[in-house]
Amino acid sequence: MKAKLYFGSTCKDKKECKEVCSPYDGRVVSSFCLCDATDAKEVLEIARTAALHVKQIPLHQRTNWLLDVAQKLEIERERIALCITDEVGKPIAFSRVEVDRCIETIKLSANAMLHVNGETFDTTAMPSGKKSLSFYKREPVGVVLAITPFNFPLNLVAHKIAPALVAGNAVILKPTSQAPRTAYELVKLFIESPYAPKDALSLLYSGEGVNETLITSEIPRVISFTGSVSVGREITQKAGIKKVALELGGNAATYIDASADLVLAAKRCAVGAFINSGQVCISLQRIYVHESIYESFAQALVNESKSLHVGSPYDEKTFIGPMVNEVAVLKAKRWIQSAIDEGAKPLCGFTYKALLFEPTIMADVSEAMAIVCEEVFAPIVSLIKVKDYEEAKTKMNASDYGLQYSIFCNDLSIVQRAIDELEAGGIVINDIPTLRFDLQPYGGIKQSGVGKEGPYFALLDDYTQIKSVVIC
């Protein structure tokens, strides 16, 4: 099926298109219209005009709009889940979970806007003040540019467009070229809703000059981007004076303390390291294990990892499907081989067939190896023996990234220290750093980005702005 364009509420087609092939079997599963700078300029002007009237739409209509889309998405659950699996190779069971999360994200966004309020303040609180009616209110920023990745091609779109739209903004979405149809199906539901404001949402795909035109334009007042550090840095350099929200890479780590439940820790760490073939920004990549339990934990993790089914993403029992493309597989292979050449040892895995990559556990690694210090984005995890929490903390915090960390520990004094001392945007206790609830504030520090996702927090940080009012 061809993913068409939306220039505001108007669906458009183009002859020039690009095919998308299944990562699993190579068959053509979708295609999308190639865009150019002229398309981008037209959409920018449509969004600029739309922003003036979208903000006037009553809040009850905007919230009903989102709830209507969520309801229709529930009906289309299986079809859209299959679309995700077709385009990015995500196992069908997890594609269904992503649709469910997307529905939740949209509903959360509708509800969150009901709690975005202003506040009055007393100007006589300072000697130079005088009595007045003074308050601030929140209003939409205008036009939002949303750029989304392949690994969660539905829910990450919802995390950007749902709060932005319910806040009263006009939105231009540019999704990944690896899952254009998934994004198209969601946008279509938004635009065809009877509650949809005219031209509030536009959809463009890749093409010559598109990124440059959208990013450098003064029309978008906010750019919300999820993707690599290198692209995030480039956007920041080119964007000019506008807000740029960045959810970038990660190098998630956990510490397994001697007091931890080893059975629970091994089971959850296998999930955290290998779900979605490790193609998650908060995929567990480094496991620091107390030396007294290292051997026991390593064996338990190997056993858990070997029990995970690798295979067809259309098989209900599959846990690990294909990686997204050959480039990703070759990079993972190259990094593992480099680590082995430097003395590391695979405890399991490091075998692959086509784009199916077996879960791989690496031991005897050093902190300088790419599989340890860089974002791997593959089903690879490294085990590192440490003397205690203090050593684990030092090594975890040495990373250039800081998205989410966790510890498995039943010693309250260590837990309290970890909450205060680990340098990351989120800390999880007694579970994996890969754990994310869609209502929570989510976003990193250091090279992991700027700003927070989560509907309520995105509404405050990115999609609304404060206007101060004084009535004398």
GROMACS .gro file of C-alpha atoms in nm:
model
  472
    1MET     CA    1   0.000   0.000   0.000
    2LYS     CA    2   0.122   0.348  -0.086
    3ALA     CA    3   0.160   0.603   0.192
    4LYS     CA    4   0.031   0.929   0.050
    5LEU     CA    5   0.091   1.285   0.165
    6TYR     CA    6  -0.125   1.524   0.360
    7PHE     CA    7  -0.086   1.891   0.280
    8GLY     CA    8  -0.296   1.996   0.574
    9SER     CA    9  -0.626   1.810   0.542
   10THR     CA   10  -0.579   1.751   0.168
   11CYS     CA   11  -0.451   1.407   0.068
   12LYS     CA   12  -0.205   1.419  -0.221
   13ASP     CA   13  -0.030   1.162  -0.433
   14LYS     CA   14   0.289   1.181  -0.639
   15LYS     CA   15   0.419   0.959  -0.915
   16GLU     CA   16   0.772   0.939  -0.780
   17CYS     CA   17   0.781   0.700  -0.488
   18LYS     CA   18   1.011   0.464  -0.300
   19GLU     CA   19   0.938   0.108  -0.195
   20VAL     CA   20   0.977  -0.029   0.158
   21CYS     CA   21   1.076  -0.394   0.197
   22SER     CA   22   1.014  -0.626   0.491
   23PRO     CA   23   1.329  -0.674   0.702
   24TYR     CA   24   1.225  -1.038   0.745
   25ASP     CA   25   1.160  -1.169   0.396
   26GLY     CA   26   1.247  -0.881   0.164
   27ARG     CA   27   0.904  -0.850   0.000
   28VAL     CA   28   0.769  -0.506  -0.080
   29VAL     CA   29   0.525  -0.413   0.198
   30SER     CA   30   0.463  -0.044   0.130
   31SER     CA   31   0.582   0.260  -0.059
   32PHE     CA   32   0.580   0.633   0.000
   33CYS     CA   33   0.572   0.950  -0.206
   34LEU     CA   34   0.911   1.117  -0.239
   35CYS     CA   35   0.895   1.484  -0.146
   36ASP     CA   36   1.106   1.787  -0.229
   37ALA     CA   37   1.175   2.136  -0.099
   38THR     CA   38   0.877   2.279  -0.289
   39ASP     CA   39   0.644   2.039  -0.107
   40ALA     CA   40   0.800   2.137   0.225
   41LYS     CA   41   0.753   2.508   0.156
   42GLU     CA   42   0.387   2.457   0.064
   43VAL     CA   43   0.318   2.256   0.378
   44LEU     CA   44   0.493   2.517   0.594
   45GLU     CA   45   0.264   2.790   0.461
   46ILE     CA   46  -0.044   2.573   0.515
   47ALA     CA   47   0.064   2.509   0.874
   48ARG     CA   48   0.134   2.878   0.934
   49THR     CA   49  -0.220   2.970   0.827
   50ALA     CA   50  -0.378   2.676   1.011
   51ALA     CA   51  -0.210   2.767   1.341
   52LEU     CA   52  -0.408   3.092   1.352
   53HIS     CA   53  -0.744   2.917   1.361
   54VAL     CA   54  -0.654   2.587   1.531
   55LYS     CA   55  -0.580   2.770   1.856
   56GLN     CA   56  -0.935   2.909   1.848
   57ILE     CA   57  -1.091   2.561   1.845
   58PRO     CA   58  -1.259   2.491   2.183
   59LEU     CA   59  -1.071   2.254   2.409
   60HIS     CA   60  -1.365   2.014   2.430
   61GLN     CA   61  -1.348   1.967   2.051
   62ARG     CA   62  -0.973   1.906   2.062
   63THR     CA   63  -1.002   1.649   2.340
   64ASN     CA   64  -1.295   1.479   2.164
   65TRP     CA   65  -1.078   1.469   1.853
   66LEU     CA   66  -0.810   1.268   2.030
   67LEU     CA   67  -1.059   1.038   2.200
   68ASP     CA   68  -1.228   0.970   1.867
   69VAL     CA   69  -0.893   0.872   1.712
   70ALA     CA   70  -0.814   0.646   2.009
   71GLN     CA   71  -1.149   0.471   1.970
   72LYS     CA   72  -1.098   0.414   1.597
   73LEU     CA   73  -0.745   0.289   1.663
   74GLU     CA   74  -0.887   0.023   1.893
   75ILE     CA   75  -1.102  -0.100   1.604
   76GLU     CA   76  -0.802  -0.099   1.366
   77ARG     CA   77  -0.565  -0.258   1.619
   78GLU     CA   78  -0.481  -0.579   1.434
   79ARG     CA   79  -0.445  -0.419   1.092
   80ILE     CA   80  -0.209  -0.147   1.215
   81ALA     CA   81  -0.010  -0.392   1.428
   82LEU     CA   82   0.048  -0.598   1.114
   83CYS     CA   83   0.159  -0.283   0.935
   84ILE     CA   84   0.427  -0.223   1.202
   85THR     CA   85   0.549  -0.581   1.171
   86ASP     CA   86   0.557  -0.558   0.791
   87GLU     CA   87   0.763  -0.240   0.782
   88VAL     CA   88   1.011  -0.275   1.070
   89GLY     CA   89   1.003  -0.648   1.153
   90LYS     CA   90   0.879  -0.607   1.510
   91PRO     CA   91   0.732  -0.935   1.644
   92ILE     CA   92   0.355  -0.922   1.605
   93ALA     CA   93   0.288  -0.962   1.978
   94PHE     CA   94   0.496  -0.650   2.048
   95SER     CA   95   0.339  -0.463   1.756
   96ARG     CA   96   0.001  -0.513   1.922
   97VAL     CA   97   0.148  -0.379   2.246
   98GLU     CA   98   0.270  -0.073   2.058
   99VAL     CA   99  -0.079  -0.007   1.922
  100ASP     CA  100  -0.218  -0.040   2.274
  101ARG     CA  101   0.044   0.202   2.404
  102CYS     CA  102  -0.037   0.446   2.125
  103ILE     CA  103  -0.405   0.439   2.222
  104GLU     CA  104  -0.303   0.505   2.582
  105THR     CA  105  -0.072   0.791   2.481
  106ILE     CA  106  -0.349   0.962   2.285
  107LYS     CA  107  -0.596   0.928   2.573
  108LEU     CA  108  -0.335   1.053   2.820
  109SER     CA  109  -0.274   1.356   2.599
  110ALA     CA  110  -0.643   1.443   2.593
  111ASN     CA  111  -0.663   1.415   2.970
  112ALA     CA  112  -0.335   1.598   3.034
  113MET     CA  113  -0.455   1.912   2.857
  114LEU     CA  114  -0.737   1.941   3.110
  115HIS     CA  115  -0.473   1.996   3.378
  116VAL     CA  116  -0.263   2.256   3.197
  117ASN     CA  117  -0.360   2.578   3.371
  118GLY     CA  118  -0.231   2.922   3.454
  119GLU     CA  119  -0.202   3.084   3.797
  120THR     CA  120  -0.273   3.420   3.958
  121PHE     CA  121  -0.007   3.607   4.154
  122ASP     CA  122  -0.013   3.901   4.394
  123THR     CA  123   0.189   4.198   4.268
  124THR     CA  124   0.172   4.368   4.610
  125ALA     CA  125   0.417   4.106   4.740
  126MET     CA  126   0.702   4.348   4.658
  127PRO     CA  127   0.735   4.705   4.784
  128SER     CA  128   0.744   4.848   4.433
  129GLY     CA  129   0.429   4.664   4.329
  130LYS     CA  130   0.074   4.788   4.319
  131LYS     CA  131  -0.259   4.615   4.340
  132SER     CA  132  -0.362   4.455   4.012
  133LEU     CA  133  -0.522   4.146   3.867
  134SER     CA  134  -0.217   3.952   3.753
  135PHE     CA  135  -0.195   3.602   3.616
  136TYR     CA  136  -0.032   3.391   3.352
  137LYS     CA  137  -0.195   3.165   3.100
  138ARG     CA  138  -0.065   2.898   2.866
  139GLU     CA  139  -0.123   2.917   2.494
  140PRO     CA  140  -0.011   2.710   2.192
  141VAL     CA  141   0.328   2.782   2.040
  142GLY     CA  142   0.197   2.785   1.681
  143VAL     CA  143   0.358   2.535   1.442
  144VAL     CA  144   0.535   2.218   1.558
  145LEU     CA  145   0.768   2.008   1.342
  146ALA     CA  146   0.780   1.643   1.457
  147ILE     CA  147   1.046   1.403   1.327
  148THR     CA  148   1.018   1.037   1.432
  149PRO     CA  149   1.229   0.716   1.410
  150PHE     CA  150   1.168   0.355   1.302
  151ASN     CA  151   1.186   0.163   1.629
  152PHE     CA  152   0.846   0.271   1.762
  153PRO     CA  153   0.689   0.401   1.441
  154LEU     CA  154   0.340   0.444   1.586
  155ASN     CA  155   0.370   0.531   1.954
  156LEU     CA  156   0.652   0.782   1.913
  157VAL     CA  157   0.445   0.960   1.648
  158ALA     CA  158   0.159   0.976   1.899
  159HIS     CA  159   0.390   1.111   2.170
  160LYS     CA  160   0.467   1.409   1.949
  161ILE     CA  161   0.150   1.486   1.757
  162ALA     CA  162  -0.119   1.409   2.016
  163PRO     CA  163  -0.009   1.656   2.288
  164ALA     CA  164   0.090   1.915   2.026
  165LEU     CA  165  -0.252   1.899   1.858
  166VAL     CA  166  -0.461   1.898   2.175
  167ALA     CA  167  -0.267   2.207   2.287
  168GLY     CA  168  -0.400   2.390   1.981
  169ASN     CA  169  -0.098   2.383   1.751
  170ALA     CA  170  -0.062   2.300   1.384
  171VAL     CA  171   0.174   2.006   1.332
  172ILE     CA  172   0.396   1.893   1.045
  173LEU     CA  173   0.498   1.529   1.080
  174LYS     CA  174   0.799   1.384   0.902
  175PRO     CA  175   0.823   1.016   0.998
  176THR     CA  176   1.094   0.762   0.928
  177SER     CA  177   1.123   0.640   0.570
  178GLN     CA  178   1.136   0.285   0.706
  179ALA     CA  179   0.777   0.292   0.832
  180PRO     CA  180   0.584   0.549   0.627
  181ARG     CA  181   0.262   0.351   0.604
  182THR     CA  182   0.238   0.309   0.980
  183ALA     CA  183   0.255   0.686   1.027
  184TYR     CA  184   0.017   0.743   0.735
  185GLU     CA  185  -0.247   0.516   0.889
  186LEU     CA  186  -0.240   0.710   1.215
  187VAL     CA  187  -0.243   1.051   1.048
  188LYS     CA  188  -0.535   0.939   0.831
  189LEU     CA  189  -0.738   0.861   1.143
  190PHE     CA  190  -0.664   1.207   1.282
  191ILE     CA  191  -0.751   1.390   0.961
  192GLU     CA  192  -1.067   1.193   0.884
  193SER     CA  193  -1.211   1.244   1.233
  194PRO     CA  194  -1.526   1.462   1.235
  195TYR     CA  195  -1.365   1.668   1.512
  196ALA     CA  196  -1.048   1.749   1.314
  197PRO     CA  197  -0.975   2.121   1.264
  198LYS     CA  198  -0.899   2.204   0.902
  199ASP     CA  199  -0.531   2.171   0.805
  200ALA     CA  200  -0.414   2.115   1.164
  201LEU     CA  201  -0.194   1.819   1.069
  202SER     CA  202   0.033   1.767   0.767
  203LEU     CA  203   0.241   1.466   0.662
  204LEU     CA  204   0.561   1.473   0.455
  205TYR     CA  205   0.824   1.210   0.381
  206SER     CA  206   1.190   1.224   0.286
  207GLY     CA  207   1.324   1.374  -0.033
  208GLU     CA  208   1.578   1.621  -0.163
  209GLY     CA  209   1.583   1.942   0.039
  210VAL     CA  210   1.296   1.846   0.269
  211ASN     CA  211   1.486   1.833   0.598
  212GLU     CA  212   1.683   2.149   0.528
  213THR     CA  213   1.371   2.345   0.431
  214LEU     CA  214   1.168   2.235   0.731
  215ILE     CA  215   1.442   2.274   0.992
  216THR     CA  216   1.576   2.612   0.883
  217SER     CA  217   1.234   2.771   0.831
  218GLU     CA  218   1.122   3.031   1.084
  219ILE     CA  219   0.764   2.898   1.070
  220PRO     CA  220   0.797   2.606   1.314
  221ARG     CA  221   0.842   2.739   1.666
  222VAL     CA  222   0.925   2.396   1.806
  223ILE     CA  223   1.110   2.101   1.657
  224SER     CA  224   1.061   1.771   1.838
  225PHE     CA  225   1.308   1.508   1.719
  226THR     CA  226   1.378   1.149   1.820
  227GLY     CA  227   1.683   0.987   1.663
  228SER     CA  228   2.061   0.981   1.659
  229VAL     CA  229   2.296   1.219   1.838
  230SER     CA  230   2.462   1.321   1.511
  231VAL     CA  231   2.134   1.424   1.348
  232GLY     CA  232   2.016   1.591   1.667
  233ARG     CA  233   2.334   1.798   1.677
  234GLU     CA  234   2.287   1.897   1.312
  235ILE     CA  235   1.927   2.005   1.375
  236THR     CA  236   2.037   2.218   1.670
  237GLN     CA  237   2.302   2.390   1.460
  238LYS     CA  238   2.062   2.469   1.175
  239ALA     CA  239   1.736   2.541   1.356
  240GLY     CA  240   1.797   2.903   1.448
  241ILE     CA  241   1.602   3.070   1.727
  242LYS     CA  242   1.335   2.816   1.814
  243LYS     CA  243   1.284   2.549   2.077
  244VAL     CA  244   1.440   2.212   1.989
  245ALA     CA  245   1.339   1.907   2.193
  246LEU     CA  246   1.575   1.613   2.145
  247GLU     CA  247   1.531   1.250   2.251
  248LEU     CA  248   1.860   1.102   2.135
  249GLY     CA  249   2.075   0.800   2.206
  250GLY     CA  250   2.131   0.602   2.520
  251ASN     CA  251   2.371   0.354   2.672
  252ALA     CA  252   2.148   0.213   2.944
  253ALA     CA  253   2.309   0.032   3.235
  254THR     CA  254   2.207  -0.154   3.547
  255TYR     CA  255   2.384  -0.266   3.863
  256ILE     CA  256   2.311  -0.609   4.015
  257ASP     CA  257   2.386  -0.590   4.386
  258ALA     CA  258   2.468  -0.889   4.605
  259SER     CA  259   2.133  -0.833   4.781
  260ALA     CA  260   1.932  -0.859   4.458
  261ASP     CA  261   1.686  -1.131   4.358
  262LEU     CA  262   1.904  -1.302   4.095
  263VAL     CA  263   1.621  -1.495   3.931
  264LEU     CA  264   1.419  -1.178   3.880
  265ALA     CA  265   1.724  -0.981   3.770
  266ALA     CA  266   1.834  -1.236   3.509
  267LYS     CA  267   1.485  -1.274   3.367
  268ARG     CA  268   1.426  -0.900   3.339
  269CYS     CA  269   1.775  -0.822   3.208
  270ALA     CA  270   1.727  -1.066   2.921
  271VAL     CA  271   1.410  -0.877   2.831
  272GLY     CA  272   1.576  -0.537   2.869
  273ALA     CA  273   1.874  -0.626   2.653
  274PHE     CA  274   1.701  -0.810   2.370
  275ILE     CA  275   1.346  -0.682   2.327
  276ASN     CA  276   1.293  -0.527   1.982
  277SER     CA  277   1.633  -0.676   1.887
  278GLY     CA  278   1.799  -0.418   2.113
  279GLN     CA  279   1.670  -0.137   1.890
  280VAL     CA  280   1.546   0.076   2.178
  281CYS     CA  281   1.701   0.398   2.309
  282ILE     CA  282   1.686   0.253   2.661
  283SER     CA  283   1.791  -0.098   2.565
  284LEU     CA  284   2.001  -0.251   2.843
  285GLN     CA  285   2.357  -0.247   2.714
  286ARG     CA  286   2.579  -0.263   3.025
  287ILE     CA  287   2.526  -0.487   3.328
  288TYR     CA  288   2.754  -0.423   3.626
  289VAL     CA  289   2.745  -0.725   3.859
  290HIS     CA  290   2.875  -0.752   4.215
  291GLU     CA  291   3.178  -0.982   4.210
  292SER     CA  292   3.032  -1.220   4.471
  293ILE     CA  293   2.742  -1.317   4.243
  294TYR     CA  294   2.896  -1.259   3.900
  295GLU     CA  295   2.930  -1.625   3.793
  296SER     CA  296   2.582  -1.721   3.914
  297PHE     CA  297   2.421  -1.423   3.747
  298ALA     CA  298   2.611  -1.473   3.420
  299GLN     CA  299   2.492  -1.833   3.392
  300ALA     CA  300   2.134  -1.735   3.478
  301LEU     CA  301   2.138  -1.461   3.214
  302VAL     CA  302   2.277  -1.698   2.949
  303ASN     CA  303   2.002  -1.949   3.029
  304GLU     CA  304   1.730  -1.684   3.006
  305SER     CA  305   1.868  -1.548   2.681
  306LYS     CA  306   1.885  -1.888   2.517
  307SER     CA  307   1.518  -1.943   2.599
  308LEU     CA  308   1.410  -1.643   2.389
  309HIS     CA  309   1.266  -1.744   2.052
  310VAL     CA  310   1.433  -1.587   1.749
  311GLY     CA  311   1.245  -1.609   1.421
  312SER     CA  312   0.960  -1.488   1.206
  313PRO     CA  313   0.800  -1.168   1.338
  314TYR     CA  314   0.464  -1.313   1.233
  315ASP     CA  315   0.503  -1.606   1.474
  316GLU     CA  316   0.317  -1.543   1.799
  317LYS     CA  317   0.594  -1.697   2.009
  318THR     CA  318   0.878  -1.492   1.857
  319PHE     CA  319   1.056  -1.260   2.100
  320ILE     CA  320   1.339  -1.146   1.871
  321GLY     CA  321   1.263  -1.068   1.508
  322PRO     CA  322   1.491  -0.923   1.242
  323MET     CA  323   1.698  -0.610   1.280
  324VAL     CA  324   1.580  -0.323   1.065
  325ASN     CA  325   1.834  -0.354   0.782
  326GLU     CA  326   2.166  -0.502   0.674
  327VAL     CA  327   2.360  -0.191   0.772
  328ALA     CA  328   2.251  -0.240   1.135
  329VAL     CA  329   2.350  -0.608   1.131
  330LEU     CA  330   2.692  -0.541   0.981
  331LYS     CA  331   2.764  -0.268   1.235
  332ALA     CA  332   2.674  -0.501   1.523
  333LYS     CA  333   2.890  -0.777   1.378
  334ARG     CA  334   3.183  -0.538   1.329
  335TRP     CA  335   3.164  -0.402   1.684
  336ILE     CA  336   3.149  -0.750   1.837
  337GLN     CA  337   3.443  -0.873   1.630
  338SER     CA  338   3.641  -0.565   1.731
  339ALA     CA  339   3.570  -0.641   2.098
  340ILE     CA  340   3.675  -1.005   2.053
  341ASP     CA  341   3.997  -0.893   1.888
  342GLU     CA  342   4.064  -0.682   2.197
  343GLY     CA  343   4.006  -0.972   2.438
  344ALA     CA  344   3.629  -0.988   2.496
  345LYS     CA  345   3.447  -1.322   2.497
  346PRO     CA  346   3.091  -1.401   2.383
  347LEU     CA  347   2.906  -1.615   2.639
  348CYS     CA  348   2.629  -1.682   2.388
  349GLY     CA  349   2.507  -1.557   2.053
  350PHE     CA  350   2.711  -1.378   1.786
  351THR     CA  351   2.539  -1.585   1.520
  352TYR     CA  352   2.299  -1.450   1.264
  353LYS     CA  353   2.104  -1.547   0.956
  354ALA     CA  354   2.003  -1.269   0.718
  355LEU     CA  355   1.877  -0.995   0.953
  356LEU     CA  356   1.802  -1.230   1.245
  357PHE     CA  357   2.070  -1.170   1.508
  358GLU     CA  358   2.094  -1.408   1.804
  359PRO     CA  359   2.099  -1.248   2.152
  360THR     CA  360   2.464  -1.193   2.239
  361ILE     CA  361   2.620  -1.161   2.585
  362MET     CA  362   2.977  -1.033   2.601
  363ALA     CA  363   3.218  -1.084   2.892
  364ASP     CA  364   3.575  -0.970   2.961
  365VAL     CA  365   3.502  -0.633   2.805
  366SER     CA  366   3.671  -0.300   2.872
  367GLU     CA  367   3.506   0.039   2.911
  368ALA     CA  368   3.681   0.164   2.596
  369MET     CA  369   3.520  -0.093   2.365
  370ALA     CA  370   3.250   0.043   2.133
  371ILE     CA  371   2.999  -0.218   2.253
  372VAL     CA  372   3.036  -0.070   2.602
  373CYS     CA  373   3.081   0.303   2.555
  374GLU     CA  374   2.871   0.369   2.242
  375GLU     CA  375   2.505   0.308   2.162
  376VAL     CA  376   2.490  -0.035   2.000
  377PHE     CA  377   2.120  -0.051   1.899
  378ALA     CA  378   2.146  -0.428   1.857
  379PRO     CA  379   2.078  -0.741   2.068
  380ILE     CA  380   2.412  -0.716   2.249
  381VAL     CA  381   2.474  -0.675   2.621
  382SER     CA  382   2.803  -0.660   2.813
  383LEU     CA  383   2.867  -0.807   3.158
  384ILE     CA  384   3.114  -0.624   3.382
  385LYS     CA  385   3.228  -0.749   3.724
  386VAL     CA  386   3.256  -0.482   3.996
  387LYS     CA  387   3.360  -0.476   4.362
  388ASP     CA  388   3.059  -0.281   4.484
  389TYR     CA  389   2.798  -0.017   4.406
  390GLU     CA  390   3.058   0.260   4.424
  391GLU     CA  391   3.258   0.113   4.135
  392ALA     CA  392   2.942   0.047   3.934
  393LYS     CA  393   2.823   0.405   3.988
  394THR     CA  394   3.154   0.550   3.874
  395LYS     CA  395   3.154   0.343   3.555
  396MET     CA  396   2.788   0.406   3.479
  397ASN     CA  397   2.828   0.781   3.519
  398ALA     CA  398   3.139   0.789   3.299
  399SER     CA  399   2.917   0.749   2.992
  400ASP     CA  400   2.854   1.038   2.754
  401TYR     CA  401   2.488   0.938   2.767
  402GLY     CA  402   2.233   0.967   3.045
  403LEU     CA  403   1.887   0.847   2.946
  404GLN     CA  404   1.786   0.577   3.198
  405TYR     CA  405   1.969   0.359   3.449
  406SER     CA  406   1.854   0.101   3.700
  407ILE     CA  407   1.972  -0.109   3.991
  408PHE     CA  408   1.859  -0.442   4.131
  409CYS     CA  409   1.912  -0.409   4.504
  410ASN     CA  410   1.733  -0.474   4.833
  411ASP     CA  411   1.965  -0.260   5.044
  412LEU     CA  412   1.775   0.064   5.107
  413SER     CA  413   2.088   0.268   5.177
  414ILE     CA  414   2.229   0.181   4.833
  415VAL     CA  415   1.892   0.246   4.668
  416GLN     CA  416   1.877   0.593   4.822
  417ARG     CA  417   2.229   0.670   4.705
  418ALA     CA  418   2.157   0.547   4.352
  419ILE     CA  419   1.852   0.771   4.319
  420ASP     CA  420   2.065   1.073   4.409
  421GLU     CA  421   2.396   0.980   4.247
  422LEU     CA  422   2.326   0.812   3.913
  423GLU     CA  423   2.344   1.065   3.630
  424ALA     CA  424   2.044   0.996   3.409
  425GLY     CA  425   1.703   1.136   3.325
  426GLY     CA  426   1.534   0.835   3.486
  427ILE     CA  427   1.623   0.576   3.750
  428VAL     CA  428   1.445   0.241   3.791
  429ILE     CA  429   1.474   0.035   4.109
  430ASN     CA  430   1.450  -0.345   4.091
  431ASP     CA  431   1.367  -0.353   3.724
  432ILE     CA  432   1.536  -0.279   3.393
  433PRO     CA  433   1.620   0.069   3.259
  434THR     CA  434   1.419  -0.031   2.952
  435LEU     CA  435   1.101   0.014   3.155
  436ARG     CA  436   0.894   0.313   3.044
  437PHE     CA  437   0.539   0.414   3.125
  438ASP     CA  438   0.392   0.654   2.872
  439LEU     CA  439   0.262   0.898   3.132
  440GLN     CA  440   0.599   0.950   3.301
  441PRO     CA  441   0.845   1.229   3.220
  442TYR     CA  442   1.092   1.069   2.982
  443GLY     CA  443   1.411   1.220   2.848
  444GLY     CA  444   1.782   1.224   2.911
  445ILE     CA  445   2.076   1.441   3.006
  446LYS     CA  446   2.426   1.476   2.858
  447GLN     CA  447   2.428   1.352   2.495
  448SER     CA  448   2.093   1.178   2.541
  449GLY     CA  449   1.899   1.492   2.467
  450VAL     CA  450   1.708   1.795   2.587
  451GLY     CA  451   1.351   1.809   2.716
  452LYS     CA  452   1.094   1.558   2.833
  453GLU     CA  453   0.832   1.344   2.663
  454GLY     CA  454   0.521   1.215   2.837
  455PRO     CA  455   0.201   1.400   2.738
  456TYR     CA  456   0.166   1.630   3.040
  457PHE     CA  457   0.535   1.718   3.053
  458ALA     CA  458   0.561   1.772   2.677
  459LEU     CA  459   0.259   2.003   2.696
  460LEU     CA  460   0.435   2.215   2.957
  461ASP     CA  461   0.788   2.203   2.816
  462ASP     CA  462   0.734   2.206   2.441
  463TYR     CA  463   0.384   2.262   2.309
  464THR     CA  464   0.255   2.552   2.518
  465GLN     CA  465   0.413   2.881   2.621
  466ILE     CA  466   0.344   3.120   2.905
  467LYS     CA  467   0.180   3.458   2.852
  468SER     CA  468   0.185   3.695   3.148
  469VAL     CA  469  -0.113   3.929   3.198
  470VAL     CA  470  -0.143   4.231   3.428
  471ILE     CA  471  -0.472   4.422   3.456
  472CYS     CA  472  -0.431   4.748   3.650
   0.00000   0.00000   0.00000
